[in-house]
XYZ file of C-alpha atoms in Angstrom:
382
model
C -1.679 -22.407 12.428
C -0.134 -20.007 10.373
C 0.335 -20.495 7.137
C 3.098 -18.229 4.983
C 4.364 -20.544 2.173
C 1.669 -20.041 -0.383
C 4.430 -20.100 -2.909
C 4.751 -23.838 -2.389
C 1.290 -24.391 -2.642
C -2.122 -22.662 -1.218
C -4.984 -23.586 0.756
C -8.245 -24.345 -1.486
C -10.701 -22.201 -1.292
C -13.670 -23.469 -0.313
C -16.177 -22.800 -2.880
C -13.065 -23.960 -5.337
C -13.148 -27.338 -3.264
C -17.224 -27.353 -3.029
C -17.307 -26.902 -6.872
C -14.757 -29.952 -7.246
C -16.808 -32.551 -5.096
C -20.036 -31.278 -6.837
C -18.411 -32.400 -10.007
C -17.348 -35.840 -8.546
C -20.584 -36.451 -7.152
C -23.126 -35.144 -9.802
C -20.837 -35.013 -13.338
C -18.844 -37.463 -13.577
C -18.932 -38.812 -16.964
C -16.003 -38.679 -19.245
C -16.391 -35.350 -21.720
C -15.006 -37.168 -24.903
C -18.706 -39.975 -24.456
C -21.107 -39.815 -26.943
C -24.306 -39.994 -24.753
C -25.961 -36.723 -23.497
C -24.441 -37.379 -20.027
C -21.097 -37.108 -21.263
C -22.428 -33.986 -23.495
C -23.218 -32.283 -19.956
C -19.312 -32.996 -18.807
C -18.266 -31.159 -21.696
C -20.235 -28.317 -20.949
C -18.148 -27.771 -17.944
C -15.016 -27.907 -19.481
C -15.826 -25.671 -22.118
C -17.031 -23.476 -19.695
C -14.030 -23.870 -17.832
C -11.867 -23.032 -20.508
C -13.764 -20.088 -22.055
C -13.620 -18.628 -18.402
C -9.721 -19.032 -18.111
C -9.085 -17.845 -21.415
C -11.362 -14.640 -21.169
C -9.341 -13.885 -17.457
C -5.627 -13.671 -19.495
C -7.113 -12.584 -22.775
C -7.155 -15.823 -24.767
C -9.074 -17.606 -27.175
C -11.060 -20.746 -26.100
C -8.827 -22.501 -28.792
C -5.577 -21.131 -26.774
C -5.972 -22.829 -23.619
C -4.931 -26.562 -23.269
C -5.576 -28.172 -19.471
C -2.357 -30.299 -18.274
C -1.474 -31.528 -14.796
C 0.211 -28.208 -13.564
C 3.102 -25.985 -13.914
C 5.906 -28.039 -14.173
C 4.331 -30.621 -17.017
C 3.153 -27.039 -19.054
C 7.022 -26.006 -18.945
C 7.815 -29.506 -20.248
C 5.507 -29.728 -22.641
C 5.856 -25.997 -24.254
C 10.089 -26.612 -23.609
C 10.209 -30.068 -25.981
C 7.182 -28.846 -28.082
C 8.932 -26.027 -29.124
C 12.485 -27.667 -29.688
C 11.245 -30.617 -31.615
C 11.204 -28.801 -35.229
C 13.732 -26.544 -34.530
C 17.210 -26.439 -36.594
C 19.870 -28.137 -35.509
C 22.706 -25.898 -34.052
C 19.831 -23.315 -32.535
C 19.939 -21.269 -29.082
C 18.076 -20.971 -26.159
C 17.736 -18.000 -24.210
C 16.918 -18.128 -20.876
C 18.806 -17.274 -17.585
C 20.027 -19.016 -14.108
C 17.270 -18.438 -12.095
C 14.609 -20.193 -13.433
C 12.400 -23.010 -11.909
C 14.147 -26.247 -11.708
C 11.347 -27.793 -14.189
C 12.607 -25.369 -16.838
C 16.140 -25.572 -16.087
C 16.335 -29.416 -15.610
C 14.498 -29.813 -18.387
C 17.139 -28.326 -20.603
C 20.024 -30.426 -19.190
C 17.518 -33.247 -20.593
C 17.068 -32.029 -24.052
C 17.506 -34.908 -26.738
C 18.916 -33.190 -28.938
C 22.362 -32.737 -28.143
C 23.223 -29.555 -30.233
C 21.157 -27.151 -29.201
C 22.984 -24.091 -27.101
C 21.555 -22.718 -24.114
C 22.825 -18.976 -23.444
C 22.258 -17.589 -20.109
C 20.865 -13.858 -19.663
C 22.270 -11.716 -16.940
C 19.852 -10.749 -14.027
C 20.262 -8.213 -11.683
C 20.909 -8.805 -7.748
C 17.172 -8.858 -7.504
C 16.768 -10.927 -10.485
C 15.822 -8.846 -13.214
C 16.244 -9.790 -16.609
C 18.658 -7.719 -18.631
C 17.124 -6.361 -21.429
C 20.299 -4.750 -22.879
C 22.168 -8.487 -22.529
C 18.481 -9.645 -24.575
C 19.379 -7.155 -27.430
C 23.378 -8.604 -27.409
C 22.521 -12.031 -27.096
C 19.061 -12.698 -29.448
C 19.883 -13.782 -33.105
C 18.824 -15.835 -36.085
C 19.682 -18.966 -34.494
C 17.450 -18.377 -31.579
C 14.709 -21.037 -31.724
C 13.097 -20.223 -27.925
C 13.434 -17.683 -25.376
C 12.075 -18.543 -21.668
C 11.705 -16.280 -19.072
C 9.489 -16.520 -15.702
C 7.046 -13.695 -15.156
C 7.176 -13.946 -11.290
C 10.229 -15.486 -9.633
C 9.025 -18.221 -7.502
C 12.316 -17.301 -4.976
C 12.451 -13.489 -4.813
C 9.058 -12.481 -6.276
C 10.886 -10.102 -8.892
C 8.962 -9.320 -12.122
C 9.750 -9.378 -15.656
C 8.345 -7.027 -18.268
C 7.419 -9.301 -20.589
C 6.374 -6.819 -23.115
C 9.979 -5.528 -23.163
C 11.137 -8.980 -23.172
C 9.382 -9.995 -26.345
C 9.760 -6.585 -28.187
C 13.321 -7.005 -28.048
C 13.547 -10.777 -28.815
C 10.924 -9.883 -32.224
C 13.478 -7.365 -33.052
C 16.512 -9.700 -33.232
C 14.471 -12.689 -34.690
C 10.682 -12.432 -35.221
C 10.532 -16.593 -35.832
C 12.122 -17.195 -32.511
C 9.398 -18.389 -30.440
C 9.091 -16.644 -26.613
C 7.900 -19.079 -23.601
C 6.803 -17.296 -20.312
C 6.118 -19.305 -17.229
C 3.283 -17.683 -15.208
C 2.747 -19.757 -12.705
C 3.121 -17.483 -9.620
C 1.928 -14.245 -11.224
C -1.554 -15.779 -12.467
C -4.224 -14.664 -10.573
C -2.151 -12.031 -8.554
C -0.885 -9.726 -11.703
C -2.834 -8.679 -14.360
C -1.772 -10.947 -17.380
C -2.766 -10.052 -20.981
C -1.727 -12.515 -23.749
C -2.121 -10.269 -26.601
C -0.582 -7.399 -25.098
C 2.614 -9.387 -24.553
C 2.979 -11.054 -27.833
C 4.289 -14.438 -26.667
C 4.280 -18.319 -27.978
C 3.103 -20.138 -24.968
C 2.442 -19.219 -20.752
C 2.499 -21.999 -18.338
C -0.815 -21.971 -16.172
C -0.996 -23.570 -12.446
C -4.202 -24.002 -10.458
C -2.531 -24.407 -6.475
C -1.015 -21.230 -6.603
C -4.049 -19.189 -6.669
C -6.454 -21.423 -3.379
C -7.197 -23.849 -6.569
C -6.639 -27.710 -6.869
C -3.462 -29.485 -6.796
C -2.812 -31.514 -10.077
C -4.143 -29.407 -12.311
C -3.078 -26.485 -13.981
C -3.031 -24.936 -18.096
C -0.442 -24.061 -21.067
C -1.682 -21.213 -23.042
C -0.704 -21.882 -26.800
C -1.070 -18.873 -28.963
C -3.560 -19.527 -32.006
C -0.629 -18.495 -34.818
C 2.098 -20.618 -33.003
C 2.942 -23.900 -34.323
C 4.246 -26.989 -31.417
C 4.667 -30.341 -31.494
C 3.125 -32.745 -29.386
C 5.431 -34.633 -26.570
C 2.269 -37.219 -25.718
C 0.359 -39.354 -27.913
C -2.991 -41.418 -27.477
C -5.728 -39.759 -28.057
C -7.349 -36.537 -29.205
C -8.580 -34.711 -26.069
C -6.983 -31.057 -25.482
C -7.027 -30.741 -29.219
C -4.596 -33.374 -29.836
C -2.219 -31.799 -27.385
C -2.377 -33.210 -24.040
C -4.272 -36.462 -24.784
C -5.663 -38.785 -21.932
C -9.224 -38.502 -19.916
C -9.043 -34.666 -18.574
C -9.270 -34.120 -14.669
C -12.734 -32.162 -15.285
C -13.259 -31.913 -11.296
C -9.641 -30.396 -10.744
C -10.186 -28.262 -14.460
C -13.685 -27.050 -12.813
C -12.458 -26.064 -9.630
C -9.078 -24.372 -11.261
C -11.932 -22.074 -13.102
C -13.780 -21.374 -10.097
C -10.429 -20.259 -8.499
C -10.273 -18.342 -11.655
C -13.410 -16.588 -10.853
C -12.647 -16.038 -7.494
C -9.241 -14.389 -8.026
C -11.143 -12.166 -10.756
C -13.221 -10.621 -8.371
C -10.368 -10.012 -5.651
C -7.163 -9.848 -7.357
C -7.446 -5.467 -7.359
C -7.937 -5.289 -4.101
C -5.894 -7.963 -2.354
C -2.942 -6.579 -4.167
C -3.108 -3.949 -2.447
C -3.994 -5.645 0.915
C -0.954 -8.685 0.263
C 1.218 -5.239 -0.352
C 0.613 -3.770 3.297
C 1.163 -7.352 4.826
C 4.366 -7.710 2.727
C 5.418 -3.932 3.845
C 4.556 -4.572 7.959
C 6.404 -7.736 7.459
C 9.822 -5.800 5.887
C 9.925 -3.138 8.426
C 9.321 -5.308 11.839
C 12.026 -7.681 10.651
C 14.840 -5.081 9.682
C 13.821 -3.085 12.492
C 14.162 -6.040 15.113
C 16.905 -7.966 13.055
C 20.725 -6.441 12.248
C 22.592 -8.171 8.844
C 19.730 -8.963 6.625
C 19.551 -8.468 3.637
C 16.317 -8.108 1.639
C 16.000 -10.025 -1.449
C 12.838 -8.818 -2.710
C 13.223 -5.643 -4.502
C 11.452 -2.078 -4.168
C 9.063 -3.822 -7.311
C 8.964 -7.226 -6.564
C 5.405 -8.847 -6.669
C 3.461 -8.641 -2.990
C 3.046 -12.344 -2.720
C 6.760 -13.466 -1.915
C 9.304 -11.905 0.340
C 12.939 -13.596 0.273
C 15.502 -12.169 2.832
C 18.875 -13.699 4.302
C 19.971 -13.118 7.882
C 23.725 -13.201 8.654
C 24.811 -16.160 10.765
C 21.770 -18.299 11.099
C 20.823 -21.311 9.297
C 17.417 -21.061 7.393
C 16.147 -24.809 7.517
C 17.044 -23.818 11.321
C 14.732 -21.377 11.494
C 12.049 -23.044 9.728
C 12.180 -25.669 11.995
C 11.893 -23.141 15.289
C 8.934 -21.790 13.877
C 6.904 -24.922 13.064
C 7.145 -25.846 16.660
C 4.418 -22.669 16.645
C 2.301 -24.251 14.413
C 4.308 -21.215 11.919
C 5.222 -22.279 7.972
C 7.441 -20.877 6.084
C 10.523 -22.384 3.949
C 13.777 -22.083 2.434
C 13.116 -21.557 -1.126
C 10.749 -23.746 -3.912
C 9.153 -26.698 -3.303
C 10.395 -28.016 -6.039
C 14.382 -27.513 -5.279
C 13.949 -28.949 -1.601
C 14.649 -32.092 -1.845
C 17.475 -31.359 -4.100
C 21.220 -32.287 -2.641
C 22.238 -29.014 -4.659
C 21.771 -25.781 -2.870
C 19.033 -23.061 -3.971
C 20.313 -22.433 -7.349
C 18.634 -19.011 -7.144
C 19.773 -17.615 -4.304
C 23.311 -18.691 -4.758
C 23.719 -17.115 -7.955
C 22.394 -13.562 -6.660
C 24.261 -14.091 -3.523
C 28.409 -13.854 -3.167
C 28.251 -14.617 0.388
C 28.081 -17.849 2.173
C 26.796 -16.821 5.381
C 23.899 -14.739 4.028
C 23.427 -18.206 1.182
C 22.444 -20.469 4.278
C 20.470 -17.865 6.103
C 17.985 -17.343 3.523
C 14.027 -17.871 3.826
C 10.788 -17.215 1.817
C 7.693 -15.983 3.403
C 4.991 -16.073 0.641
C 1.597 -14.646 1.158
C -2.138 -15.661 0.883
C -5.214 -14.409 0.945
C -6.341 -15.594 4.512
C -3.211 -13.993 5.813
C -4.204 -11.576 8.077
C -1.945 -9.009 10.275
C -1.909 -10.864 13.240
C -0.087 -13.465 11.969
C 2.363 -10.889 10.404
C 2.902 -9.632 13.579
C 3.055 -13.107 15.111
C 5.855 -14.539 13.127
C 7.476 -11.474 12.474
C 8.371 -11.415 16.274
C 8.913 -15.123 16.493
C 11.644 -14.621 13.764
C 13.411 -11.736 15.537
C 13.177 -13.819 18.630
C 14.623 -17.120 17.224
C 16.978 -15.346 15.188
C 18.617 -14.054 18.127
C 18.404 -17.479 20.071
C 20.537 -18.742 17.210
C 22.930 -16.222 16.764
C 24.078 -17.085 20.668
C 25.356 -20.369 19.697
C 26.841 -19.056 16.023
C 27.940 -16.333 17.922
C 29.786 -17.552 20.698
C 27.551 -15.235 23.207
């Protein structure tokens, strides 16, 4: 099998999935007990959290576990917007994930104006339209680091210097979920409110993932119950899944430098066999997009098409997110960068892993050219 749609989710690592049955099996008291046995469960999730935290540049007190990416975005979304003014904005733009976006078509309250940044055709934020569009009514600002569809990346420092400038109360949300673990994240250096944490992008657990609150930022609680995560996120924590996340953690610490670099020639090899072997396509992904995701459209094929020719090779790739699959709408994404039907339905995302190797580039690349052209003979007429 090969396996190219780490994006969706990623294989566990091993010793990520060892560590989580060891805590099953051997710790599984509840951390919040009173009795020495639940003292030793605690242990690990401190642990856990002091090594997360030290990995983005965090305080122990700044990390808060939840059940992945798309409750963090909740959470830091309505946590945010529960004290804010009435008549306040939102920045954000059109290409987030669909856990931000449908999240603010959910708001409850009804008065609060959500203004759109432009992106580029690779989906780059516009500063500039920042600088125009950032006021005094701005309550929140959210912006993705990675895109989850093209793999373009934001520069969050410039993001949040020229928010602070317009409004230094506004409070800045960044959703790192695909660029933890693979970019080098510091939370100081990039002065915002809250980051959005996931453990299954990085070979870590499903169900599990983190929202990093900064220690001078104030935000409501959504949940209420109990007073585990600080009061935050209350409920019995997932300390198997939280261990393990860490462990990935670890892992991607002592990798990350070097598999960049090694994701980056797979990513390149990849680009050049398919343009070479492949007329009208389009590439996506810019010249600076992050390694892990490429996102191209080829001219008069269907891409759920395609994805189903190549899983008859035991080959996975997809169409876009996870997340917007089993939506009736089309990739929101793709069809806002692209004014052009035919390129629209030929898109797919090949996202990379680290046990990708080249063969498998090479295999799928040339299973792609191959069923692209058996395609284009019936949407071709020849």
């Amino acid at each position: 099998m090969i396996y190219l749609d780490n994006a969706a989710t990623s294989r566990i690592h091993p010793d990520a999935l060892n560590k989580m049955n060891e805590v099953y099996n051997d710790f599984y008291g509840n951390p919040s007990s009173l009795h020495s046995f639940g003292y030793e469960c605690e242990k690990l999730l401190k642990s856990s959290r002091e090594r997360i935290a030290s990995f983005i540049n965090a305080s122990n007190n700044e990390i808060f576990f939840t059940s992945g990416g798309t409750e963090s975005n909740n959470l830091a979304i309505l946590g945010h917007l529960a004290s804010c003014r009435p008549k306040s904005q939102v920045l954000t733009t059109h290409i987030e994930h669909p856990s931000v976006l449908e999240t603010l078509n959910h708001l409850p309250q009804k008065d609060i104006q959500v203004v759109f940044i432009k992106t580029d055709e690779y989906g780059n934020v516009d500063i500039e339209d920042i600088e125009k569009k950032a006021n005094d009514k701005t309550a929140l600002a959210i912006f993705t680091h990675v895109n989850s569809e093209l793999g373009s990346i934001q520069n969050l420092k410039k993001i949040s210097e020229a928010i602070r400038l317009k409004n230094r109360s506004a409070r800045i949300h960044i959703d790192c979920a695909q660029s933890l673990g693979k970019i080098l994240i510091d939370a100081k250096e990039i002065n915002v409110d809250t980051m959005t944490l996931s453990g299954h992008k990085i070979h870590g657990p499903r169900g599990v993932g983190g929202l990093y609150i900064n220690k001078n930022s104030k935000i409501e609680p959504v949940y209420w119950g109990g007073n585990q995560e600080m009061g935050m996120r209350p409920g019995t924590e997932d300390l198997p899944s939280i261990v393990s996340f860490a462990t990935a953690i670890d892992i991607r610490k002592s990798v990350m430098m070097q598999e960049f670099d090694r994701i980056s020639h797979l990513k390149y090899m990849m680009e050049e066999m398919l343009c070479n072997g492949i007329d009208d396509i389009r590439l996506n992904s810019g010249k600076e997009s992050s390694p892990y995701i490429l996102n191209i459209s080829i001219r008069d094929i269907r891409g759920e098409i395609l994805v189903h020719f190549l899983e008859r090779d035991n080959i996975y790739i997809s169409t876009g997110s996870a997340c917007s699959s089993k939506s009736s709408s089309k990739n929101n994404v793709i069809n806002y960068i692209l004014n052009d039907e035919s390129l629209v339905e030929g898109t797919i995302r090949i996202s990379f892993g680290m046990f990708n190797s080249e063969d498998e580039i090479i295999q799928t690349s040339e299973k792609i050219i191959a069923y692209t052209q058996e395609i284009r003979k019936t949407t071709r007429g020849r």
